[in-house]
Short mmCIF file of C-alpha atoms in Angstrom, two decimals:
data_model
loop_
_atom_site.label_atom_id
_atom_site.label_comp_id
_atom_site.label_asym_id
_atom_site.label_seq_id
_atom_site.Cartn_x
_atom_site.Cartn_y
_atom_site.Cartn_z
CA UNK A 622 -167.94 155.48 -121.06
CA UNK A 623 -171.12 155.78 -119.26
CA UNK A 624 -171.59 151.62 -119.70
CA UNK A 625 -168.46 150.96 -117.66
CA UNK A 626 -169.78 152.93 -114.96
CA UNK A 627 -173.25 151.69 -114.87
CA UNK A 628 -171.17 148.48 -114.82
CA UNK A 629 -169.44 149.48 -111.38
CA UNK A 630 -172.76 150.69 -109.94
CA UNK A 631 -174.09 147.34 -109.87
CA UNK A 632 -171.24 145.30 -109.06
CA UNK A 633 -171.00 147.73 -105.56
CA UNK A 634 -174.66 147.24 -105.51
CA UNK A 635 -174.20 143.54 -105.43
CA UNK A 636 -171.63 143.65 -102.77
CA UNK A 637 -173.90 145.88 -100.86
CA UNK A 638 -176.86 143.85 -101.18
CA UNK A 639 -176.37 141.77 -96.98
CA UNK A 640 -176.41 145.14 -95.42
CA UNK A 641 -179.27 147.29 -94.37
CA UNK A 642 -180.17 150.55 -93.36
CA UNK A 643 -183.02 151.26 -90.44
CA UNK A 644 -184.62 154.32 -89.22
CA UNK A 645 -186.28 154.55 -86.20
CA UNK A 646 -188.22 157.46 -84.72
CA UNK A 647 -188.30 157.95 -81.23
CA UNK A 648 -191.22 159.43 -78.87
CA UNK A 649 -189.61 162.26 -77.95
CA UNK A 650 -188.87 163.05 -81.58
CA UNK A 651 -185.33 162.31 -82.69
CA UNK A 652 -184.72 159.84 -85.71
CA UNK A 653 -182.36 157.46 -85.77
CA UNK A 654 -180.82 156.16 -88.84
CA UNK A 655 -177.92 153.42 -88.88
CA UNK A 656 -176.45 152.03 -92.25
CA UNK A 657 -174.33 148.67 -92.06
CA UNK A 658 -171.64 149.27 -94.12
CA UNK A 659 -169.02 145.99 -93.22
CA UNK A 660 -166.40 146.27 -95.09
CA UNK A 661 -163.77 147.63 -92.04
CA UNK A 662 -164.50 147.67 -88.49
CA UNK A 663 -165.15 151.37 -87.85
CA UNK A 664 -168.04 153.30 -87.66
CA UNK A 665 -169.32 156.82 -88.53
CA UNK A 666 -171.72 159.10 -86.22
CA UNK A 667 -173.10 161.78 -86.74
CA UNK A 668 -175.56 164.28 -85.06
CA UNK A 669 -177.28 167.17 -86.95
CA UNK A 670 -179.37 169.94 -85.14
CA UNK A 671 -181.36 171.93 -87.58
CA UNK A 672 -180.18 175.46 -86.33
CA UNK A 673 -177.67 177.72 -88.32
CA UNK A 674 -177.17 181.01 -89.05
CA UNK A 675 -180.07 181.31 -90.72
CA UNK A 676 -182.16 180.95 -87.15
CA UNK A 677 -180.21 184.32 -85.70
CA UNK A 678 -181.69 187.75 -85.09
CA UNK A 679 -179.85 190.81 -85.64
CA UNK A 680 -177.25 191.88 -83.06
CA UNK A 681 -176.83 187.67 -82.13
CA UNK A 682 -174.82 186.67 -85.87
CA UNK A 683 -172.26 183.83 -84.87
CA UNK A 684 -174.34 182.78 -81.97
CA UNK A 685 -174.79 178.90 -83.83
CA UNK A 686 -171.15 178.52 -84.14
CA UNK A 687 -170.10 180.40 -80.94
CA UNK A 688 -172.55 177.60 -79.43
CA UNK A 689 -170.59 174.55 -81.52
CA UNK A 690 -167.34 175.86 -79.51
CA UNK A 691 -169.47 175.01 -76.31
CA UNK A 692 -170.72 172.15 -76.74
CA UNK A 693 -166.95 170.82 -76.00
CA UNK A 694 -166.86 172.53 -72.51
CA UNK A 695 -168.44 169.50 -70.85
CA UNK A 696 -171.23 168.47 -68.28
CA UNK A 697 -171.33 167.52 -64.78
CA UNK A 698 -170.38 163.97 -65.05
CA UNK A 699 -167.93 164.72 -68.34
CA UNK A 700 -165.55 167.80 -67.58
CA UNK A 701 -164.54 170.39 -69.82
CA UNK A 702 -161.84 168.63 -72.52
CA UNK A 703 -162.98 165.73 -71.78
CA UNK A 704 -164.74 164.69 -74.71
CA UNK A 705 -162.46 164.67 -77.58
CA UNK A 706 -159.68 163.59 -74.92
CA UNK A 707 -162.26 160.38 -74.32
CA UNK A 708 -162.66 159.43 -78.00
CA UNK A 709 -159.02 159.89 -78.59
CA UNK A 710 -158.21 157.06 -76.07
CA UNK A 711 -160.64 154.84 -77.79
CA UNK A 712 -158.48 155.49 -80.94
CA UNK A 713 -161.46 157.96 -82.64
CA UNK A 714 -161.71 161.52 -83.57
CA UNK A 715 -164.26 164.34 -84.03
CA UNK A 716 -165.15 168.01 -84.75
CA UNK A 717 -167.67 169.33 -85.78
CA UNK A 718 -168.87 172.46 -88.05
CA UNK A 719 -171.82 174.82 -88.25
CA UNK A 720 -173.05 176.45 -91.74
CA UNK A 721 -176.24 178.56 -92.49
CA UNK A 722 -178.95 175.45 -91.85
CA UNK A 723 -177.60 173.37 -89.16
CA UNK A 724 -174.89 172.30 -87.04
CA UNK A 725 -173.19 169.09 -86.98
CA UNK A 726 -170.97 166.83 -84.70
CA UNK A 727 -169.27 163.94 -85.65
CA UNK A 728 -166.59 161.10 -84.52
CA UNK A 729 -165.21 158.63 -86.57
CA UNK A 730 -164.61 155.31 -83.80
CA UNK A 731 -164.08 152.08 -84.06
CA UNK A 732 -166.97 150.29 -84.16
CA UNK A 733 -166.72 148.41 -80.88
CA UNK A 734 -166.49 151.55 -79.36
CA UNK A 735 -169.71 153.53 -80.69
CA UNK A 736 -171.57 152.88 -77.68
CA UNK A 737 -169.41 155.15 -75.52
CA UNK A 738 -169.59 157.71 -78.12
CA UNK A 739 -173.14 157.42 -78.32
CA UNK A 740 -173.43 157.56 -74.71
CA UNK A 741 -171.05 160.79 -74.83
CA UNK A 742 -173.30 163.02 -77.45
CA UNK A 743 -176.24 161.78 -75.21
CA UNK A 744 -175.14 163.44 -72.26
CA UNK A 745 -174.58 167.22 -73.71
CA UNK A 746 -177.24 167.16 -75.67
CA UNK A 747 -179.19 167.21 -72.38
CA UNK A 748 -176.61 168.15 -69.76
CA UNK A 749 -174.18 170.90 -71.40
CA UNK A 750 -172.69 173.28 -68.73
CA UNK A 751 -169.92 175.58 -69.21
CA UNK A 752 -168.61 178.76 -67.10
CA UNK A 753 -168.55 182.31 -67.91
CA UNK A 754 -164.56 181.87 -68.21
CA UNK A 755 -164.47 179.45 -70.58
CA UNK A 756 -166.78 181.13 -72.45
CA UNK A 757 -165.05 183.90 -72.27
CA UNK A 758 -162.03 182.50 -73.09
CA UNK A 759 -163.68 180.69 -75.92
CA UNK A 760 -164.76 184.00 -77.69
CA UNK A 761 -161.34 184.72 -78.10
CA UNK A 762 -160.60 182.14 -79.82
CA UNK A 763 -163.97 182.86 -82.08
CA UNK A 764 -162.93 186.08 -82.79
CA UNK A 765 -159.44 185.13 -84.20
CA UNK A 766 -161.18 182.57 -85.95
CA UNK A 767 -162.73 185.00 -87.93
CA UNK A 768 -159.25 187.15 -88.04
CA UNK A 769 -157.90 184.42 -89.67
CA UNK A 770 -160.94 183.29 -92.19
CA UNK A 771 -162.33 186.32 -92.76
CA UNK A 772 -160.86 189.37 -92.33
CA UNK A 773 -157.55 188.20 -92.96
CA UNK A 774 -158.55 185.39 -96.07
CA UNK A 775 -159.28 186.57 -99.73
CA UNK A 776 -161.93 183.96 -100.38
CA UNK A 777 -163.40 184.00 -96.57
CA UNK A 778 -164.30 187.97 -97.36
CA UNK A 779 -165.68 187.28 -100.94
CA UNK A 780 -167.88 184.89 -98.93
CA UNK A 781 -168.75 187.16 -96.87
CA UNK A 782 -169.67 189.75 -99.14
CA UNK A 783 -171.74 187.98 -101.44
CA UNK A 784 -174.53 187.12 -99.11
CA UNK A 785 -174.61 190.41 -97.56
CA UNK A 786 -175.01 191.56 -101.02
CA UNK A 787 -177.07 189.20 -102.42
CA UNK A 788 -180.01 189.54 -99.40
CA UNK A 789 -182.08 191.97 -97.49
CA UNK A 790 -183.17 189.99 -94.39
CA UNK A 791 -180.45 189.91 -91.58
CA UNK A 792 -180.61 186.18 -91.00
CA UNK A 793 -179.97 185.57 -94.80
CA UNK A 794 -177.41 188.47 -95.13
CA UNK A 795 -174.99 187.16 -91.42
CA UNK A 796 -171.74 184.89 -91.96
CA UNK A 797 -171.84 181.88 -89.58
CA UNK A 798 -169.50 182.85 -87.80
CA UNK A 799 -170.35 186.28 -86.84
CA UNK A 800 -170.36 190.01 -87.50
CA UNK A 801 -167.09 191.13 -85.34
CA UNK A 802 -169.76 193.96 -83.49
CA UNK A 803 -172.08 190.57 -82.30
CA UNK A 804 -168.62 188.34 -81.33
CA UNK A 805 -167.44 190.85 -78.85
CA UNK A 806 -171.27 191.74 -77.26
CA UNK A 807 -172.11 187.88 -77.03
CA UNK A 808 -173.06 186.71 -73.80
CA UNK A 809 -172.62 182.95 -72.18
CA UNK A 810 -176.41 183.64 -70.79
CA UNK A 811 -176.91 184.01 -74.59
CA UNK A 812 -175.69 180.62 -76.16
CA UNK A 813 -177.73 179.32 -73.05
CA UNK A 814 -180.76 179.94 -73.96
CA UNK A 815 -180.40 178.98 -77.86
CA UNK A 816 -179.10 175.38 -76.11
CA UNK A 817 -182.40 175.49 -74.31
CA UNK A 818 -184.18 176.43 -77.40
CA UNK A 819 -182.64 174.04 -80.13
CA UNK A 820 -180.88 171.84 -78.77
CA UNK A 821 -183.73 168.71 -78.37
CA UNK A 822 -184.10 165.35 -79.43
CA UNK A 823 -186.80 166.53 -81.82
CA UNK A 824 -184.82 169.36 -83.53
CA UNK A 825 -181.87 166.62 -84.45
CA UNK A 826 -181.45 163.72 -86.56
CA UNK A 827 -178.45 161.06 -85.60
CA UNK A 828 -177.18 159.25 -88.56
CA UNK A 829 -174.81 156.23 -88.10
CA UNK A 830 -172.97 154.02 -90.98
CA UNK A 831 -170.19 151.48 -90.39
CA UNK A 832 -169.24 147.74 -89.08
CA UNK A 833 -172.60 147.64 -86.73
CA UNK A 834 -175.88 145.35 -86.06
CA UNK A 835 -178.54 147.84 -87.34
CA UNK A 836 -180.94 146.71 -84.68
CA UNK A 837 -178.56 146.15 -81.98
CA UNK A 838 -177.57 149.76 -82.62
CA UNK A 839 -180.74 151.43 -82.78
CA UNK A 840 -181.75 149.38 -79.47
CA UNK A 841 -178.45 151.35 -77.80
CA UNK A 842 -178.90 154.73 -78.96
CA UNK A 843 -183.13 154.38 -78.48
CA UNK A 844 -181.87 153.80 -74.85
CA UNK A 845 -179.48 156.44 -74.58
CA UNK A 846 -181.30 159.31 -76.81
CA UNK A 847 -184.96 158.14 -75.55
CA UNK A 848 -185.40 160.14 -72.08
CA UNK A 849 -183.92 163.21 -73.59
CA UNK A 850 -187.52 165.34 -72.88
CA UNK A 851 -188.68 167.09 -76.41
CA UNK A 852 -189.22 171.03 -76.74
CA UNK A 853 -191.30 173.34 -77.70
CA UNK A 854 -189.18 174.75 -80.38
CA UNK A 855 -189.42 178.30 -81.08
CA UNK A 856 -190.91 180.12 -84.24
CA UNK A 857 -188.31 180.31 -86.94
CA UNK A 858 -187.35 183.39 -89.17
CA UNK A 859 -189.69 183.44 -92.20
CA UNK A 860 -187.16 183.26 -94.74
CA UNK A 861 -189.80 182.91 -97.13
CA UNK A 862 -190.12 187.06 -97.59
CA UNK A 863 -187.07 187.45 -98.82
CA UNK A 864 -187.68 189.06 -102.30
CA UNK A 865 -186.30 186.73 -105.86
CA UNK A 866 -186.26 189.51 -107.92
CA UNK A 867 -184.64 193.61 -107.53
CA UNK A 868 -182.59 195.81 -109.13
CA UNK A 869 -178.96 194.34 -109.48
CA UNK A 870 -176.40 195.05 -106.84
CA UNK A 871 -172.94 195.58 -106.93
CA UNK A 872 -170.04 195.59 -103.82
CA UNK A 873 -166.58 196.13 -103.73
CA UNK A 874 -164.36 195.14 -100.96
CA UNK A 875 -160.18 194.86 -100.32
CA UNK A 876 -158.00 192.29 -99.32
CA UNK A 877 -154.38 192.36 -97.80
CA UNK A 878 -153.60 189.02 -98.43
CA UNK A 879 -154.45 188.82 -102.34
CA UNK A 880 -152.12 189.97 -105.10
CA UNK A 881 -154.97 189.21 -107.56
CA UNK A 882 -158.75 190.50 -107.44
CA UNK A 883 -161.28 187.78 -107.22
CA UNK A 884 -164.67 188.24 -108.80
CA UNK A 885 -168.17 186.49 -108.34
CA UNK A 886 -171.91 186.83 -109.26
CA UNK A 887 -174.75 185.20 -107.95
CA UNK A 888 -178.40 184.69 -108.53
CA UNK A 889 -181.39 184.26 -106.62
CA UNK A 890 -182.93 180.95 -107.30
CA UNK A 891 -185.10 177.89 -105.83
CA UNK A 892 -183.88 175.06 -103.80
CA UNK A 893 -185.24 171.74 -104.31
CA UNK A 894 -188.74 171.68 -102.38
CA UNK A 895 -190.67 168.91 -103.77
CA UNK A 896 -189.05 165.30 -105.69
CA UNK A 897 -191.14 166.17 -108.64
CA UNK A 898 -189.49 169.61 -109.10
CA UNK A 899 -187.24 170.30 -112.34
CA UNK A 900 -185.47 173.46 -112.39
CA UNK A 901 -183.46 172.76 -109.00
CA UNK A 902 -181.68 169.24 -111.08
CA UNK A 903 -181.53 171.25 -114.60
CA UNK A 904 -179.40 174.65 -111.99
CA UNK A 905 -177.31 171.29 -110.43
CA UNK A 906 -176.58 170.05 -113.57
CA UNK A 907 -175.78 173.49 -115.18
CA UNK A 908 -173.21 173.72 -112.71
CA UNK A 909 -171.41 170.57 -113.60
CA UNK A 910 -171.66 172.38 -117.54
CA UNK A 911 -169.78 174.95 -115.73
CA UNK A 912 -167.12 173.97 -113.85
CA UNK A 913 -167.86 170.45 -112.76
CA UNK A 914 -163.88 169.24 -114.27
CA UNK A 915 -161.00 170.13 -116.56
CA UNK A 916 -163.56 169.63 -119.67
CA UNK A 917 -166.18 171.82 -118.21
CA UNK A 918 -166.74 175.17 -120.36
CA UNK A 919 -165.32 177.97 -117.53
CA UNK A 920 -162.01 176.06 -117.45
CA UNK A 921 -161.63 175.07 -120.86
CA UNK A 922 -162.64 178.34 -122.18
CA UNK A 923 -161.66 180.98 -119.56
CA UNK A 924 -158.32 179.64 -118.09
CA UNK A 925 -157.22 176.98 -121.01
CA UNK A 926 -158.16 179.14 -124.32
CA UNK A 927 -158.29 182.46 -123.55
CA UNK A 928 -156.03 182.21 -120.28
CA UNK A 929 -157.99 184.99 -118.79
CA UNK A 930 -158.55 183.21 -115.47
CA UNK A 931 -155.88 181.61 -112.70
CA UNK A 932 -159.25 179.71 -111.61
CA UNK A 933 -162.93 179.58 -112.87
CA UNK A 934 -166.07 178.02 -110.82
CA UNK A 935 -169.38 177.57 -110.18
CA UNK A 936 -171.69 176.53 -106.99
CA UNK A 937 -175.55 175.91 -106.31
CA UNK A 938 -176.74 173.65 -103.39
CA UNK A 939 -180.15 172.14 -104.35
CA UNK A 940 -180.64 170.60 -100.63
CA UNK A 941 -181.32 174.51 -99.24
CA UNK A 942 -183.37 175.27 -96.11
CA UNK A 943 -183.22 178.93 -97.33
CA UNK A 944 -182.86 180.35 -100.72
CA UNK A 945 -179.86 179.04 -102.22
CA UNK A 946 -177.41 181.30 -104.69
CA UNK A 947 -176.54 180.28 -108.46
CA UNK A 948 -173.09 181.69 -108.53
CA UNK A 949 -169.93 181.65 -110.76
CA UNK A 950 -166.51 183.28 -109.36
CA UNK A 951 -162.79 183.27 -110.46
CA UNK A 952 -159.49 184.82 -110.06
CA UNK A 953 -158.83 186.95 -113.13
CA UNK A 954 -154.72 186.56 -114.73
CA UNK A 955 -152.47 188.79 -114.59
CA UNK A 956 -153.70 191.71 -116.69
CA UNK A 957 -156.99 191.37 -116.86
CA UNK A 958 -159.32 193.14 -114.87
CA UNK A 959 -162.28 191.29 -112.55
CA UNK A 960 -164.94 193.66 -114.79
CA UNK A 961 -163.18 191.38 -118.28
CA UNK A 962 -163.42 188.01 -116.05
CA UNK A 963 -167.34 188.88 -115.06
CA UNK A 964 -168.29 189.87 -118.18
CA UNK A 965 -166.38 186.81 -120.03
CA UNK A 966 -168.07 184.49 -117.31
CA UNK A 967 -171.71 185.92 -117.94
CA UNK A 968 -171.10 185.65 -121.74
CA UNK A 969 -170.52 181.26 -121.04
CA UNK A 970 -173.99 181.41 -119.64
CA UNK A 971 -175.67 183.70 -122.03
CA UNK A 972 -174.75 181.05 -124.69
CA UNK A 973 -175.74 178.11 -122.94
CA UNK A 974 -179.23 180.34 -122.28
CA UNK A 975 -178.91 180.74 -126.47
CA UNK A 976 -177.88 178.16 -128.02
CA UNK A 977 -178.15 175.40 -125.11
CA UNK A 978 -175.84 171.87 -124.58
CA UNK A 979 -175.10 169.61 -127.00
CA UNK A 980 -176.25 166.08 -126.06
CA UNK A 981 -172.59 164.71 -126.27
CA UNK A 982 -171.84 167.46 -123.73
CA UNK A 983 -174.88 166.55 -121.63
CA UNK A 984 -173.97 162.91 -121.65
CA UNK A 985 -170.27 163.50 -120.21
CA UNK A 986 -171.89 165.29 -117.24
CA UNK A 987 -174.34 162.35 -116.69
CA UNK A 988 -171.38 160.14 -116.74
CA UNK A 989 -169.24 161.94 -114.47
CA UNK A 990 -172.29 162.63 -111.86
CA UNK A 991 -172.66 158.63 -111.75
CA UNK A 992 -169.14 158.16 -111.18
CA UNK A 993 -169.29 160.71 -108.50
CA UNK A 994 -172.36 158.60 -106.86
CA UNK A 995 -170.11 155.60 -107.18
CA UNK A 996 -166.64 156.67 -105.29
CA UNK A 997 -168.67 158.81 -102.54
CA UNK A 998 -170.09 154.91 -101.67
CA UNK A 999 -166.68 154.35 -100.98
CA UNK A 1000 -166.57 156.77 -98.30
CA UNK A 1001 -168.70 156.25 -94.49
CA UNK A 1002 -168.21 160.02 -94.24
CA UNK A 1003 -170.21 160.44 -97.23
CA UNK A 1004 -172.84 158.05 -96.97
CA UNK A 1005 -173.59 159.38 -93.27
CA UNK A 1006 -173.45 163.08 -94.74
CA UNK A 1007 -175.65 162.71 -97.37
CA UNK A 1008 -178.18 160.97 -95.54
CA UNK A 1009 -178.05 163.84 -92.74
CA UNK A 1010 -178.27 166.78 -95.31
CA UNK A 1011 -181.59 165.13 -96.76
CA UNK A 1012 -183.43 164.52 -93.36
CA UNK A 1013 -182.09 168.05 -91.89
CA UNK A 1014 -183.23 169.91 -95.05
CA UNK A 1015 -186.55 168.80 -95.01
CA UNK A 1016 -186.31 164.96 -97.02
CA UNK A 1017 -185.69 161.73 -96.04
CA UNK A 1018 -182.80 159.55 -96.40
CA UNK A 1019 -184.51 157.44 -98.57
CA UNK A 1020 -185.26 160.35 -101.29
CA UNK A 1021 -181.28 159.75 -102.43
CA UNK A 1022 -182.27 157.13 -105.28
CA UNK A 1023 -185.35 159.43 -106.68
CA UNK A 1024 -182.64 162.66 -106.58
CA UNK A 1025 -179.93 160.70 -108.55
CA UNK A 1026 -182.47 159.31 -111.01
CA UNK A 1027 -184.09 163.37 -111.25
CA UNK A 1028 -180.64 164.02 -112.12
CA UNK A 1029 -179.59 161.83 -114.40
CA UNK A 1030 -183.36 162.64 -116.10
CA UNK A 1031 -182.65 166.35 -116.98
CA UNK A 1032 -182.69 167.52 -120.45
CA UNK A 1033 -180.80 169.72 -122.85
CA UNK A 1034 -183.78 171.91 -122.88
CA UNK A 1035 -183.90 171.79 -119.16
CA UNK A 1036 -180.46 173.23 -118.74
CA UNK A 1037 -180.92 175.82 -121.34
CA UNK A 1038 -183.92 177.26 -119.14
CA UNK A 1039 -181.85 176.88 -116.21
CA UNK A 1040 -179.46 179.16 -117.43
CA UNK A 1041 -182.36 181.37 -119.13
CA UNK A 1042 -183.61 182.03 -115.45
CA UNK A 1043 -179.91 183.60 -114.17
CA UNK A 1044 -181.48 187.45 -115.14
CA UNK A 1045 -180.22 190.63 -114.35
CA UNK A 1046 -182.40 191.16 -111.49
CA UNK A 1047 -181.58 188.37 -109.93
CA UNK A 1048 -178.27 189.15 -109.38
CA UNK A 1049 -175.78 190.79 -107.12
CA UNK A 1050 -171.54 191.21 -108.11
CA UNK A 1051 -168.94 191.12 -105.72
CA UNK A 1052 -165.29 192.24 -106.20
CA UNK A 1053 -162.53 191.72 -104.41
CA UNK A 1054 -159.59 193.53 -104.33
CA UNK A 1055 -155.95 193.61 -103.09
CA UNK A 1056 -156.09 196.18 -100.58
CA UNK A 1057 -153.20 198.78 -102.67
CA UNK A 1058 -156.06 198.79 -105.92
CA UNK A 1059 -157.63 201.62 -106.50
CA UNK A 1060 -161.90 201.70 -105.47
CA UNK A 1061 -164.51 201.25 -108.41
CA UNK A 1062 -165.91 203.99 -110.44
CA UNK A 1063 -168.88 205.16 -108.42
CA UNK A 1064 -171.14 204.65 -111.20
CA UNK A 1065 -170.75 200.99 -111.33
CA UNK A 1066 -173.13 199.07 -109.92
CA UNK A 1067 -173.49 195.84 -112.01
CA UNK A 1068 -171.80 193.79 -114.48
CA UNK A 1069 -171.74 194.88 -117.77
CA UNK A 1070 -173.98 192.97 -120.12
CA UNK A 1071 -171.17 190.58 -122.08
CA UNK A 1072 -169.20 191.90 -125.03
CA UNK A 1073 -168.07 190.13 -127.84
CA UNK A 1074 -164.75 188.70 -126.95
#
């Protein structure tokens, strides 16, 4: 199996083989990075400022995102609306989203049209200016926002409470989109100054990949980007002293709109810092072991055998700014309490710490990770993404080759330590229930150690 895909790999390798990707970095400190990708005529931009929730002090959570709302209220020479409404007329569209390390707007344009685009995130990146109203009307719309994803969604709140458990420091603990306290003591003079603080050339990266002349295109955004001044950016939170290691934690939390309890752990562990590093590919890889498809052990075991779970999964992020979580969470089935699902999830984990991965099992994973590689070349959206995340997270663009070759490099032995490192006090537990269940004993404050089942 793994031969027919190495077999696609090369033949899209082949076909890719005329176009070129060039990276430029300008004076005042923004890089420039513009795939060719020919093969329709449309083009992908995208612009990532390296400030997220992570960069927020207490009292100001939601302030990154809250900003991302404004950056749509327009500029003296572009009025408020008028961006989107501009790019829909040229047949485009864009968004754009904020998470814990950075902020992101994109537009998706036909190719013949990326110069006004270009020209468009140019101008509020330098020239943003919005009222007090809109503002003000804006934070309403922030706060049902988080109504609506948080408050008022199962998995939103389960979010929420895991990194509030799983931190101490208040930039690591905040959702992105705000404590409700912060969304409602906000001020416009607020998301002002962290525009005047961030938002510069040399605190973004702006990654392009589509139907385009890589030189011609790096020429027009050089002259549109290039005058932007730089900044003097401002001393970051030192994420750094957040502790690895303390006694387990445990919180418990309802929902109105979940007949079912959903149930997660997490653990404390490193992001990729260095190429060279190995525990960061063994964690990715263990979470392919996981819950990577239908064959992976969580669902085959936990939803398909013992039909103990409606769902089963597992994330880690190895591209973190901050310290990333290890975590596995589910939705127990009917009869079976979250405690069960925890326990039976910790137990998959223990084994693979025990016993480890057969090779077999280690070569499916390989396979499908390659295959993955393969149809994500199929998408702009993805190539552009990808190549954002690296330079934004502290890599470069070009690292993706050495990171896919890491990965496909890890061991059996590799993955057993991986899952030998997810301790006890590492860890934090989050339930949550529908709102009518009755609270946790009071003595509870971590997942039992796993039974025999």
């Amino acid at each position: 199996m793994l031969s027919r895909y190495v077999f696609l790999s090369a033949c899209l390798l082949s076909c890719a083989t005329f176009a070129q990707t060039l990276s430029q970095t300008l004076p005042n400190g923004l890089k420039i990075i513009v795939k060719e990708d020919r093969r329709a005529p449309v083009a992908v931009s995208q612009i990532w400022y390296k400030v997220g929730s992570v960069d927020e002090k207490p009292g100001k959570s939601g302030l990154s995102h809250a900003l991302e709302h404004m950056m749509f209220k327009g500029t003296p020479s572009v009025p408020s609306g008028e961006y989107s409404s501009r790019i829909a007329r040229l047949g485009g569209d864009d968004n754009a989203y904020t998470n814990r390390s950075e902020t992101v707007y994109y537009a998706n344009i036909a190719s013949a049209n990326l110069p006004e685009v270009l020209k468009l995130e140019a101008d509020r990146m330098h020239n943003l200016n919005f009222s007090d109203k809109e503002f003000a009307n804006e934070m309403n719309v922030i706060r049902e926002e988080r109504r609506q994803r948080t408050e008022d969604d199962a998995d939103g709140k389960m979010w929420e409470q895991i990194y509030l458990n799983s931190f101490t420091l208040p930039s690591m603990k905040a959702s992105v989109i705000g404590y409700m306290e912060d969304l409602h003591t906000l001020r416009a003079d607020d998301l002002r100054a962290w525009y005047k603080q961030f938002y510069a050339p040399n605190n973004a990266v702006l990654v392009i990949v589509g139907d385009v002349d890589a030189k011609q295109t790096l020429r027009t955004a050089a002259g549109l980007f290039g005058k932007i001044p730089r900044k003097s950016l401002p001393e970051r939170n030192n994420l750094k002293a957040e502790p690895v290691k303390r006694a387990p934690s445990f919180a418990q939390a309802s929902s109105p709109v979940t007949r079912q309890p959903l149930a997660a752990i997490s653990w404390r562990v490193p992001s990729l810092s260095r190429l060279d590093d190995k525990l960061p590919y063994a964690l990715d890889v263990l979470t392919d072991v996981l819950a990577g498809n239908t064959s992976s052990r969580l669902d085959k075991n936990l939803v398909r055998d013992k039909q103990s779970a409606l769902s089963a999964n597992a994330h880690y992020d190895l591209l973190s700014r901050e310290m990333p979580l290890f975590g596995v969470f589910g939705m127990p089935a009917e009869n079976v309490s979250a405690e069960t699902l925890l326990t039976q999830m910790k137990s998959e984990i223990k084994d693979i710490a025990d016993n480890g991965i057969s090779k077999e099992e280690l070569d499916r994973i390989k396979a499908q990770a390659l295959a993955g590689e393969i149809y994500a070349r199929d998408s702009m959206v993805s190539q552009a993404s990808l190549m954002g995340r690296l330079e934004a997270r502290g890599f470069k663009y070009s690292d993706e080759a050495a990171i896919r070759r890491r990965i496909q490099a890890v061991t059996a032995e590799e993955v057993q330590k991986a899952a030998q490192m997810l301790t006890d006090d590492r860890s934090s537990t989050v339930i949550i229930m529908p709102e009518s269940a009755p609270p946790a004993p009071a003595d509870y404050t971590a997942v039992k150690k796993p039974e025999k089942q």
